[in-house]
XYZ file of C-alpha atoms in Angstrom:
578
model
C 32.033 -17.781 -33.489
C 32.765 -19.106 -30.001
C 35.081 -16.996 -27.868
C 37.118 -18.091 -24.863
C 35.964 -16.591 -21.575
C 38.843 -15.233 -19.449
C 39.037 -16.674 -15.914
C 41.046 -14.216 -13.786
C 42.230 -15.501 -10.394
C 42.019 -13.474 -7.180
C 43.925 -15.044 -4.276
C 42.500 -14.165 -0.845
C 44.064 -17.061 1.038
C 46.501 -14.714 2.828
C 43.634 -12.962 4.647
C 42.118 -14.043 7.939
C 39.215 -16.513 7.477
C 36.483 -13.991 8.303
C 38.063 -11.367 6.066
C 38.237 -13.750 3.084
C 34.472 -14.260 2.892
C 33.792 -10.544 3.392
C 36.213 -9.565 0.640
C 34.802 -12.239 -1.685
C 31.316 -10.832 -1.059
C 32.580 -7.329 -1.840
C 34.228 -8.471 -5.068
C 31.092 -10.283 -6.238
C 28.866 -7.322 -5.376
C 31.157 -5.032 -7.381
C 31.158 -7.482 -10.287
C 27.393 -7.835 -10.232
C 27.048 -4.067 -10.489
C 29.220 -3.804 -13.607
C 27.354 -3.091 -16.831
C 27.357 -5.170 -20.024
C 27.996 -3.936 -23.544
C 25.110 -5.646 -25.318
C 26.139 -4.302 -28.718
C 29.580 -5.876 -28.744
C 29.494 -8.428 -25.917
C 30.425 -10.576 -24.207
C 27.292 -11.273 -22.187
C 29.139 -13.615 -19.818
C 31.977 -12.865 -17.423
C 33.729 -15.286 -15.077
C 36.289 -15.270 -12.314
C 37.946 -17.489 -9.714
C 38.516 -16.543 -6.082
C 40.838 -18.644 -3.947
C 39.858 -18.678 -0.253
C 42.096 -21.580 0.747
C 43.791 -24.736 -0.475
C 40.449 -26.560 -0.860
C 38.007 -23.688 -0.869
C 37.335 -21.676 -4.026
C 34.577 -19.498 -5.423
C 33.809 -19.436 -9.129
C 31.622 -16.549 -10.146
C 29.676 -16.266 -13.372
C 27.926 -13.040 -14.306
C 25.536 -13.492 -17.214
C 23.174 -10.915 -18.640
C 19.541 -12.009 -18.462
C 19.279 -11.624 -22.225
C 21.247 -14.865 -22.553
C 20.019 -16.981 -19.659
C 17.212 -17.813 -17.250
C 16.719 -19.925 -14.130
C 16.355 -23.163 -16.081
C 19.500 -22.356 -18.064
C 21.547 -21.858 -14.895
C 20.730 -25.404 -13.843
C 21.830 -26.682 -17.253
C 24.986 -24.573 -17.109
C 25.945 -25.935 -13.685
C 25.385 -29.512 -14.799
C 27.377 -29.120 -17.999
C 30.251 -27.358 -16.214
C 30.376 -30.255 -13.744
C 30.487 -32.792 -16.590
C 33.158 -30.858 -18.465
C 35.285 -30.368 -15.346
C 35.201 -34.085 -14.552
C 36.094 -35.000 -18.149
C 38.888 -32.489 -18.617
C 40.384 -33.222 -15.198
C 40.888 -36.819 -16.302
C 41.971 -35.836 -19.842
C 38.787 -37.153 -21.457
C 36.936 -35.434 -24.317
C 33.775 -33.415 -23.750
C 30.823 -35.636 -22.801
C 28.308 -32.916 -23.680
C 26.602 -33.774 -26.998
C 26.331 -31.247 -29.792
C 22.950 -29.548 -29.966
C 20.596 -30.357 -32.818
C 18.788 -27.048 -32.347
C 20.337 -23.719 -31.321
C 18.672 -20.819 -29.540
C 18.740 -18.820 -32.767
C 16.588 -21.537 -34.416
C 14.001 -21.178 -31.667
C 13.996 -17.376 -31.958
C 13.426 -17.571 -35.713
C 10.586 -20.075 -35.283
C 8.882 -17.993 -32.597
C 9.007 -14.818 -34.675
C 7.515 -16.631 -37.662
C 4.772 -18.425 -35.731
C 3.724 -15.598 -33.406
C 2.326 -13.227 -36.012
C -0.879 -12.418 -37.860
C -4.048 -14.094 -36.587
C -2.179 -16.125 -33.966
C -0.677 -13.009 -32.402
C -3.994 -11.152 -32.518
C -5.833 -14.010 -30.802
C -3.213 -14.306 -28.055
C -3.073 -10.555 -27.439
C -6.884 -10.418 -27.539
C -7.099 -12.728 -24.553
C -4.766 -10.543 -22.498
C -6.475 -7.349 -23.596
C -9.767 -8.686 -22.222
C -8.194 -10.271 -19.131
C -6.397 -7.088 -18.013
C -9.042 -4.538 -19.026
C -9.696 -2.119 -16.175
C -7.006 -3.558 -13.891
C -5.531 -1.020 -11.422
C -2.299 0.322 -12.956
C -0.503 0.416 -9.575
C -1.036 -1.773 -6.512
C -1.783 0.531 -3.587
C 0.586 -1.027 -1.071
C 1.228 1.129 2.018
C 4.733 2.453 1.325
C 6.998 3.954 3.970
C 8.031 6.659 1.511
C 6.383 8.142 -1.606
C 7.460 6.989 -5.038
C 10.304 8.976 -6.542
C 12.889 8.473 -9.258
C 15.503 9.648 -6.783
C 14.770 6.796 -4.364
C 17.184 3.877 -3.994
C 16.665 0.983 -6.404
C 18.317 -1.546 -4.106
C 16.378 -4.105 -2.117
C 15.887 -5.405 1.380
C 15.848 -9.214 1.229
C 14.651 -11.304 4.160
C 14.443 -15.092 4.468
C 11.050 -16.776 4.494
C 10.355 -20.252 5.842
C 7.193 -22.318 6.121
C 7.444 -25.407 8.320
C 6.932 -28.937 7.041
C 3.495 -29.376 8.621
C 2.048 -26.229 7.038
C 3.713 -27.008 3.697
C 2.166 -30.478 3.658
C -1.198 -28.954 4.545
C -1.002 -26.589 1.588
C 0.079 -29.440 -0.687
C -2.984 -31.398 0.475
C -5.226 -28.442 -0.366
C -3.664 -28.363 -3.828
C -4.300 -32.084 -4.331
C -7.898 -31.885 -3.126
C -8.663 -29.043 -5.525
C -6.883 -30.394 -8.588
C -4.378 -27.564 -8.408
C -0.670 -27.155 -7.730
C 1.308 -25.852 -4.773
C 2.107 -22.801 -6.908
C -1.607 -21.961 -7.180
C -2.155 -22.415 -3.435
C 0.843 -20.266 -2.469
C -0.214 -17.656 -5.013
C -3.691 -17.538 -3.429
C -2.148 -17.061 0.020
C 0.244 -14.353 -1.142
C -2.581 -12.484 -2.888
C -4.663 -12.695 0.292
C -1.922 -10.796 2.104
C -1.535 -8.261 -0.729
C -5.293 -7.628 -0.723
C -5.192 -6.894 3.000
C -2.200 -4.599 2.692
C -3.523 -2.667 -0.313
C -7.214 -2.680 0.586
C -7.976 -3.863 -2.964
C -9.749 -6.993 -4.168
C -8.401 -6.625 -7.715
C -4.747 -7.680 -7.476
C -2.299 -8.282 -10.345
C 0.924 -10.187 -9.719
C 3.652 -11.083 -12.199
C 5.123 -14.559 -12.336
C 7.779 -16.090 -14.596
C 7.113 -19.189 -16.637
C 9.847 -21.416 -18.090
C 8.565 -20.949 -21.650
C 9.964 -24.297 -22.801
C 6.812 -25.728 -24.304
C 8.767 -27.644 -26.966
C 10.830 -30.743 -26.118
C 13.692 -29.479 -28.277
C 14.176 -26.421 -26.061
C 14.779 -28.292 -22.794
C 18.588 -28.730 -23.237
C 19.153 -25.189 -24.561
C 20.839 -22.431 -22.582
C 19.163 -19.140 -23.385
C 16.407 -16.754 -22.445
C 13.126 -18.650 -22.779
C 11.410 -17.466 -19.629
C 8.356 -15.267 -20.029
C 6.404 -13.244 -17.492
C 2.677 -13.769 -17.009
C 0.351 -11.249 -15.387
C -1.905 -13.167 -12.995
C -4.904 -11.012 -12.115
C -6.759 -12.181 -9.024
C -10.335 -11.497 -7.930
C -10.590 -11.604 -4.132
C -14.014 -9.997 -3.906
C -16.891 -11.414 -1.897
C -14.759 -12.697 0.996
C -14.421 -16.260 -0.379
C -13.116 -19.197 1.604
C -9.466 -20.028 1.056
C -10.492 -23.146 -0.878
C -12.713 -21.062 -3.155
C -9.854 -18.627 -3.725
C -7.541 -21.493 -4.696
C -10.129 -22.606 -7.263
C -10.290 -19.059 -8.666
C -6.517 -18.901 -9.036
C -6.474 -22.372 -10.571
C -8.626 -21.051 -13.422
C -6.549 -17.873 -13.694
C -3.231 -19.734 -13.865
C -4.448 -22.380 -16.328
C -5.862 -19.733 -18.681
C -2.675 -17.681 -18.450
C -0.526 -20.725 -19.247
C -2.737 -21.460 -22.248
C -1.856 -17.972 -23.579
C 1.768 -17.799 -22.449
C 3.412 -17.366 -25.834
C 3.144 -13.566 -26.067
C 6.434 -12.119 -24.754
C 5.812 -9.692 -21.916
C 7.515 -6.826 -23.720
C 5.245 -7.453 -26.742
C 2.215 -7.484 -24.455
C 3.171 -4.098 -23.015
C 3.674 -2.766 -26.529
C 0.247 -3.988 -27.646
C -1.761 -2.982 -24.528
C -0.067 0.429 -24.267
C -0.565 0.972 -20.505
C 0.256 4.405 -19.161
C 4.029 4.388 -18.623
C 5.666 5.862 -15.558
C 9.348 5.562 -14.671
C 8.394 5.329 -10.982
C 6.811 1.884 -11.384
C 6.752 -1.077 -13.757
C 3.801 -1.496 -16.152
C 0.910 -3.935 -15.527
C 2.248 -5.203 -12.183
C 4.720 -4.220 -9.465
C 4.795 -7.435 -7.396
C 6.503 -10.654 -8.529
C 5.845 -14.185 -7.262
C 8.163 -17.107 -8.066
C 8.040 -20.760 -7.053
C 11.329 -22.144 -8.314
C 11.358 -25.636 -9.797
C 14.328 -25.348 -12.138
C 17.054 -28.042 -12.239
C 19.237 -28.195 -9.125
C 22.567 -26.369 -9.090
C 24.306 -28.540 -6.481
C 26.252 -31.742 -7.003
C 29.415 -33.784 -6.543
C 32.247 -33.762 -9.100
C 35.330 -35.959 -8.674
C 35.473 -35.314 -4.943
C 34.404 -31.674 -5.233
C 31.205 -30.505 -3.602
C 29.408 -27.764 -5.537
C 26.872 -25.439 -3.992
C 25.593 -21.979 -4.910
C 26.894 -18.974 -3.013
C 24.470 -16.093 -3.242
C 24.497 -12.543 -1.959
C 21.065 -10.947 -1.803
C 21.342 -7.838 0.352
C 21.804 -4.667 -1.620
C 20.927 -6.254 -4.960
C 18.964 -4.343 -7.573
C 15.196 -4.304 -7.015
C 13.407 -5.047 -10.279
C 9.973 -4.795 -8.612
C 8.424 -3.193 -5.539
C 7.989 -6.611 -3.924
C 9.392 -9.988 -4.978
C 8.535 -13.259 -3.238
C 10.729 -16.161 -4.349
C 10.052 -19.634 -2.919
C 11.484 -23.120 -3.328
C 9.863 -26.382 -2.245
C 12.116 -28.520 -0.027
C 11.446 -31.863 1.687
C 11.213 -30.132 5.060
C 9.025 -27.230 3.928
C 8.835 -24.187 1.673
C 11.710 -21.733 1.914
C 12.723 -18.608 0.068
C 12.963 -14.850 0.495
C 10.907 -11.684 0.321
C 12.551 -8.665 -1.305
C 11.222 -5.115 -1.138
C 12.490 -1.927 -2.788
C 14.529 0.131 -0.331
C 13.301 3.373 -1.857
C 9.723 2.531 -0.852
C 9.869 0.227 2.153
C 11.832 -0.061 5.375
C 13.465 -3.339 6.306
C 11.105 -3.601 9.295
C 8.149 -3.480 6.910
C 9.527 -6.395 4.894
C 10.090 -8.344 8.121
C 6.531 -7.679 9.266
C 5.109 -8.812 5.927
C 7.247 -11.966 6.001
C 5.870 -12.884 9.400
C 2.291 -12.050 8.377
C 2.529 -14.225 5.256
C 3.789 -17.155 7.299
C 0.946 -16.858 9.812
C -1.670 -16.492 7.072
C -0.417 -19.558 5.177
C -0.243 -21.650 8.354
C -3.794 -20.669 9.277
C -4.998 -21.385 5.729
C -3.331 -24.800 5.726
C -5.171 -25.735 8.926
C -8.475 -24.018 8.084
C -8.941 -23.975 4.302
C -12.703 -23.513 4.628
C -12.350 -20.300 6.607
C -13.125 -17.091 4.768
C -10.265 -14.737 3.962
C -11.431 -12.271 6.612
C -11.175 -15.053 9.204
C -7.585 -16.041 8.428
C -5.109 -14.680 10.955
C -2.133 -12.675 9.749
C -1.333 -10.761 12.946
C 0.564 -12.063 15.936
C -1.129 -11.940 19.376
C 1.045 -8.931 20.253
C 0.027 -7.144 17.034
C -3.657 -7.955 17.673
C -3.316 -6.478 21.151
C -1.683 -3.377 19.705
C -4.199 -2.841 16.882
C -7.393 -3.772 18.716
C -6.621 -2.571 22.226
C -3.627 -0.265 22.583
C -4.292 1.928 19.548
C -7.961 2.192 20.542
C -7.274 2.958 24.191
C -7.942 6.659 23.713
C -10.408 7.159 26.552
C -9.684 10.286 28.566
C -11.595 12.056 31.293
C -12.464 15.523 30.030
C -14.587 16.303 33.054
C -18.324 16.579 33.444
C -18.676 20.341 33.071
C -19.461 22.210 29.891
C -16.607 23.692 27.917
C -18.482 27.004 28.267
C -17.614 26.991 31.971
C -13.964 26.587 31.035
C -14.319 29.485 28.607
C -15.751 31.684 31.360
C -12.743 30.941 33.549
C -10.419 31.828 30.670
C -12.223 35.143 30.221
C -11.712 35.926 33.893
C -8.006 35.117 33.669
C -7.289 37.089 30.445
C -10.036 39.735 30.073
C -8.026 42.199 27.993
C -6.407 39.741 25.601
C -7.578 39.887 21.985
C -10.193 37.197 21.386
C -11.254 38.037 17.820
C -9.478 40.130 15.186
C -10.803 41.471 11.923
C -8.549 43.481 9.657
C -6.905 45.963 12.030
C -9.585 45.815 14.717
C -9.739 43.533 17.744
C -12.322 42.403 20.258
C -11.170 41.516 23.769
C -12.323 38.507 25.734
C -14.124 40.812 28.200
C -16.068 42.578 25.432
C -16.808 39.342 23.563
C -18.074 37.799 26.785
C -20.232 40.827 27.612
C -21.884 41.065 24.177
C -22.417 37.312 23.854
C -23.981 37.206 27.322
C -26.451 40.008 26.491
C -27.439 38.388 23.208
C -27.849 35.010 24.931
C -30.234 36.616 27.442
C -32.138 38.244 24.563
C -32.415 34.924 22.745
C -33.785 33.239 25.867
C -36.455 35.935 26.079
C -37.488 34.888 22.555
C -37.704 31.189 23.295
C -34.141 29.937 22.924
C -33.248 26.997 25.136
C -32.136 23.355 25.147
C -32.691 21.585 21.806
C -34.161 24.725 20.185
C -32.363 25.153 16.851
C -31.219 28.717 16.184
C -30.047 29.511 12.676
C -27.304 32.115 12.279
C -27.118 33.705 8.835
C -24.315 36.277 8.969
C -21.239 37.242 6.999
C -17.853 36.596 8.626
C -17.695 39.344 11.246
C -17.487 40.110 14.958
C -21.262 39.636 15.036
C -20.956 36.075 13.731
C -18.656 35.036 16.596
C -20.796 36.855 19.170
C -23.952 35.191 17.830
C -22.357 31.757 17.803
C -21.353 32.011 21.466
C -24.663 33.573 22.404
C -26.669 30.706 20.941
C -24.547 28.163 22.809
C -24.748 30.114 26.069
C -28.507 30.296 25.784
C -28.496 26.496 25.806
C -29.882 26.382 22.267
C -28.494 24.636 19.195
C -26.331 26.615 16.748
C -27.132 26.032 13.041
C -24.671 27.818 10.691
C -26.316 29.141 7.533
C -23.723 30.684 5.245
C -25.381 33.445 3.177
C -23.015 32.616 0.295
C -24.784 29.280 -0.189
C -27.492 28.994 -2.885
C -31.002 29.928 -1.629
C -32.300 26.403 -2.284
C -29.620 24.878 -0.093
C -30.203 27.408 2.697
C -33.929 26.730 2.609
C -33.432 22.972 2.685
C -31.032 23.205 5.640
C -33.316 25.510 7.614
C -36.337 23.294 7.010
C -34.472 20.078 7.779
C -32.975 21.494 10.989
C -36.355 22.890 12.056
C -34.942 26.207 13.269
C -37.149 28.146 15.658
C -35.136 31.372 15.624
C -33.057 33.038 12.939
C -30.283 35.517 13.791
C -29.356 37.782 10.879
C -29.026 41.449 9.808
C -31.115 43.752 7.626
C -28.683 43.592 4.687
C -29.477 39.880 4.390
C -33.240 40.403 4.202
C -33.538 38.378 0.982
C -31.811 35.384 2.536
C -33.804 35.833 5.726
C -37.062 35.800 3.766
C -36.127 32.511 2.120
C -35.136 30.982 5.453
C -38.197 32.320 7.243
C -40.547 30.902 4.640
C -38.770 27.535 4.749
C -38.838 27.176 8.523
C -41.353 29.673 9.928
C -38.587 30.850 12.248
C -38.866 34.069 14.226
C -36.366 36.669 12.983
C -33.884 38.508 15.166
C -32.080 41.242 13.228
C -29.029 42.277 15.211
C -28.727 45.759 13.704
C -32.442 46.659 14.016
C -32.743 45.235 17.548
C -29.364 46.447 18.794
C -30.884 48.790 21.416
C -33.090 46.058 22.892
C -30.155 43.636 22.991
C -27.906 46.224 24.664
C -30.568 46.784 27.317
C -30.325 43.184 28.476
C -28.554 42.644 31.800
C -25.006 41.504 31.040
C -24.650 40.388 34.665
C -27.644 38.049 34.598
C -27.028 34.462 35.564
C -25.866 32.180 32.758
C -28.252 29.364 31.979
C -26.632 26.019 32.929
C -25.857 23.918 29.860
C -25.972 20.114 30.189
C -23.171 18.329 28.370
C -25.608 15.861 26.795
C -27.561 18.650 25.074
C -26.960 19.327 21.389
C -24.492 22.150 20.755
C -24.759 22.550 16.982
C -26.001 20.965 13.756
C -23.568 20.835 10.859
C -24.712 19.795 7.394
C -22.763 17.513 5.067
C -21.831 18.600 1.557
C -24.526 16.453 -0.029
C -22.077 15.195 -2.662
C -23.469 11.649 -2.327
C -27.137 12.612 -2.077
C -29.282 14.902 0.031
C -27.295 16.900 2.637
C -27.702 15.537 6.158
C -27.553 17.479 9.412
C -25.199 16.007 12.004
C -26.072 16.847 15.630
C -23.054 17.333 17.923
C -23.425 17.434 21.714
C -21.633 19.762 24.128
C -19.821 16.699 25.479
C -18.515 15.761 22.014
C -17.536 19.370 21.312
C -15.661 19.573 24.622
C -13.901 16.335 23.776
C -12.872 17.704 20.378
C -11.632 21.013 21.772
C -9.665 19.346 24.586
C -8.069 16.952 22.096
C -7.144 19.839 19.796
C -5.423 21.700 22.605
C -3.475 18.557 23.545
C -2.706 17.314 20.016
C -1.556 20.661 18.642
C 0.018 21.949 21.841
C -2.082 25.130 21.825
C -1.174 27.757 24.430
C -2.906 30.857 25.814
C -1.414 33.041 23.103
C -2.856 30.996 20.238
């Protein structure tokens, strides 16, 4: 049975003009946040706010279970008709309905079952197979249940010229403005996410039967529009792709979204919505403005701080002077500045597409000149003069400044810079006597020890190329690395004779066993002149993991190594005691 809806009055006319609107906004925000009791009802609440003698606000809060965008247009129109009639003491001009919402619900449940339901669900099962469960948009914060569920909402406007250009593209391709705007929005999402497989949700009126057009109720359904942006198509080609996607989706629109989720059983996660996280709406529902017996009616909306149903929601409306709307993003994931940047990027991309529809997606401009300058020039302006001398010269100066400081520690033992320098210098001289020099690859197969660090520095000081060969690696990998690097010398110890044999056979390298040749190494002159090392010479060869094929040796020059070390000191703020 019908129940009267209370209409409480709140009089704010005694407040200052600016305070009235602010208080009205606060009251509506509080009302909008109040929950409904869906078991007992009502699902509609109303109120009247008096701002002045001729200025009032009527608010209606209706649960989505009982209404949709189309219904709100019908509700506004019928309220206007009833107000005009009752104000002049006339009976209701609104005709009785031949069909009620309950009749439609019963018909839908009966029709959408059995083979019909299986065929409709089958289409969506095939269409969404393998779709990414979450769009990888670059969030400002990680997903978390504790994050705010409110939204940032920013206005979006597309000028008349660009809007007409997009409408022309739609006409030329037998599509609609919705399809063209959807293609443009997906182009931006693909750039932001780095994915060519993009799924966006979009509501559809759901009033496929003539009898449902005058009914107030929840008819709207949500379609998942999966876009393929692969192959860098032209914008026109992308519009044609989305034309097919949208037409097919509309042909299978009868499955309620909640039923689709139930049937497809995607992995559920409370941190994001299933099947899609981005919503796109082009509103074409009946207008909610009008004139009634001298009264002018217009909607009063408050968007900031509203509940975010999705990560991103783009809602647009076509006007005579262009496309307007808003972009909403979830506060828990995105900053307001991010939403503003995306708004601007979407506008630029759509304007460029409207003027150059035959350009490929990669050619469409989404960045402003200032952003292009920042991304292409400023962020890449990392050149720095690290000097023309080898980093080994810098190391020698450090040794002279801090000779007794601990350079290497192992367990409870330490090796000073002076002793490290002395032993590395002697071994470098010994290596040179055995043929070490520029571009000669010297393999070092040692356990982690003082000797490993000494050998590493010695190879570099001899001017040769250091090739690390970890004895813990499988023999086949060690042999392949030694052969590929073409090592001429191999530094090792007697306890690793098995590994040394494998490496020697693979590369025909001459062996230098540090423990067996310790006396000869110690006899080398530690005061002999250090061989100059040119910065363009190779310092070391480091092999890749080989996870994508055969391991590859990467040659790194002394100049590149000096660059890396200087950057590390600067980036991490390393001091002399670190």
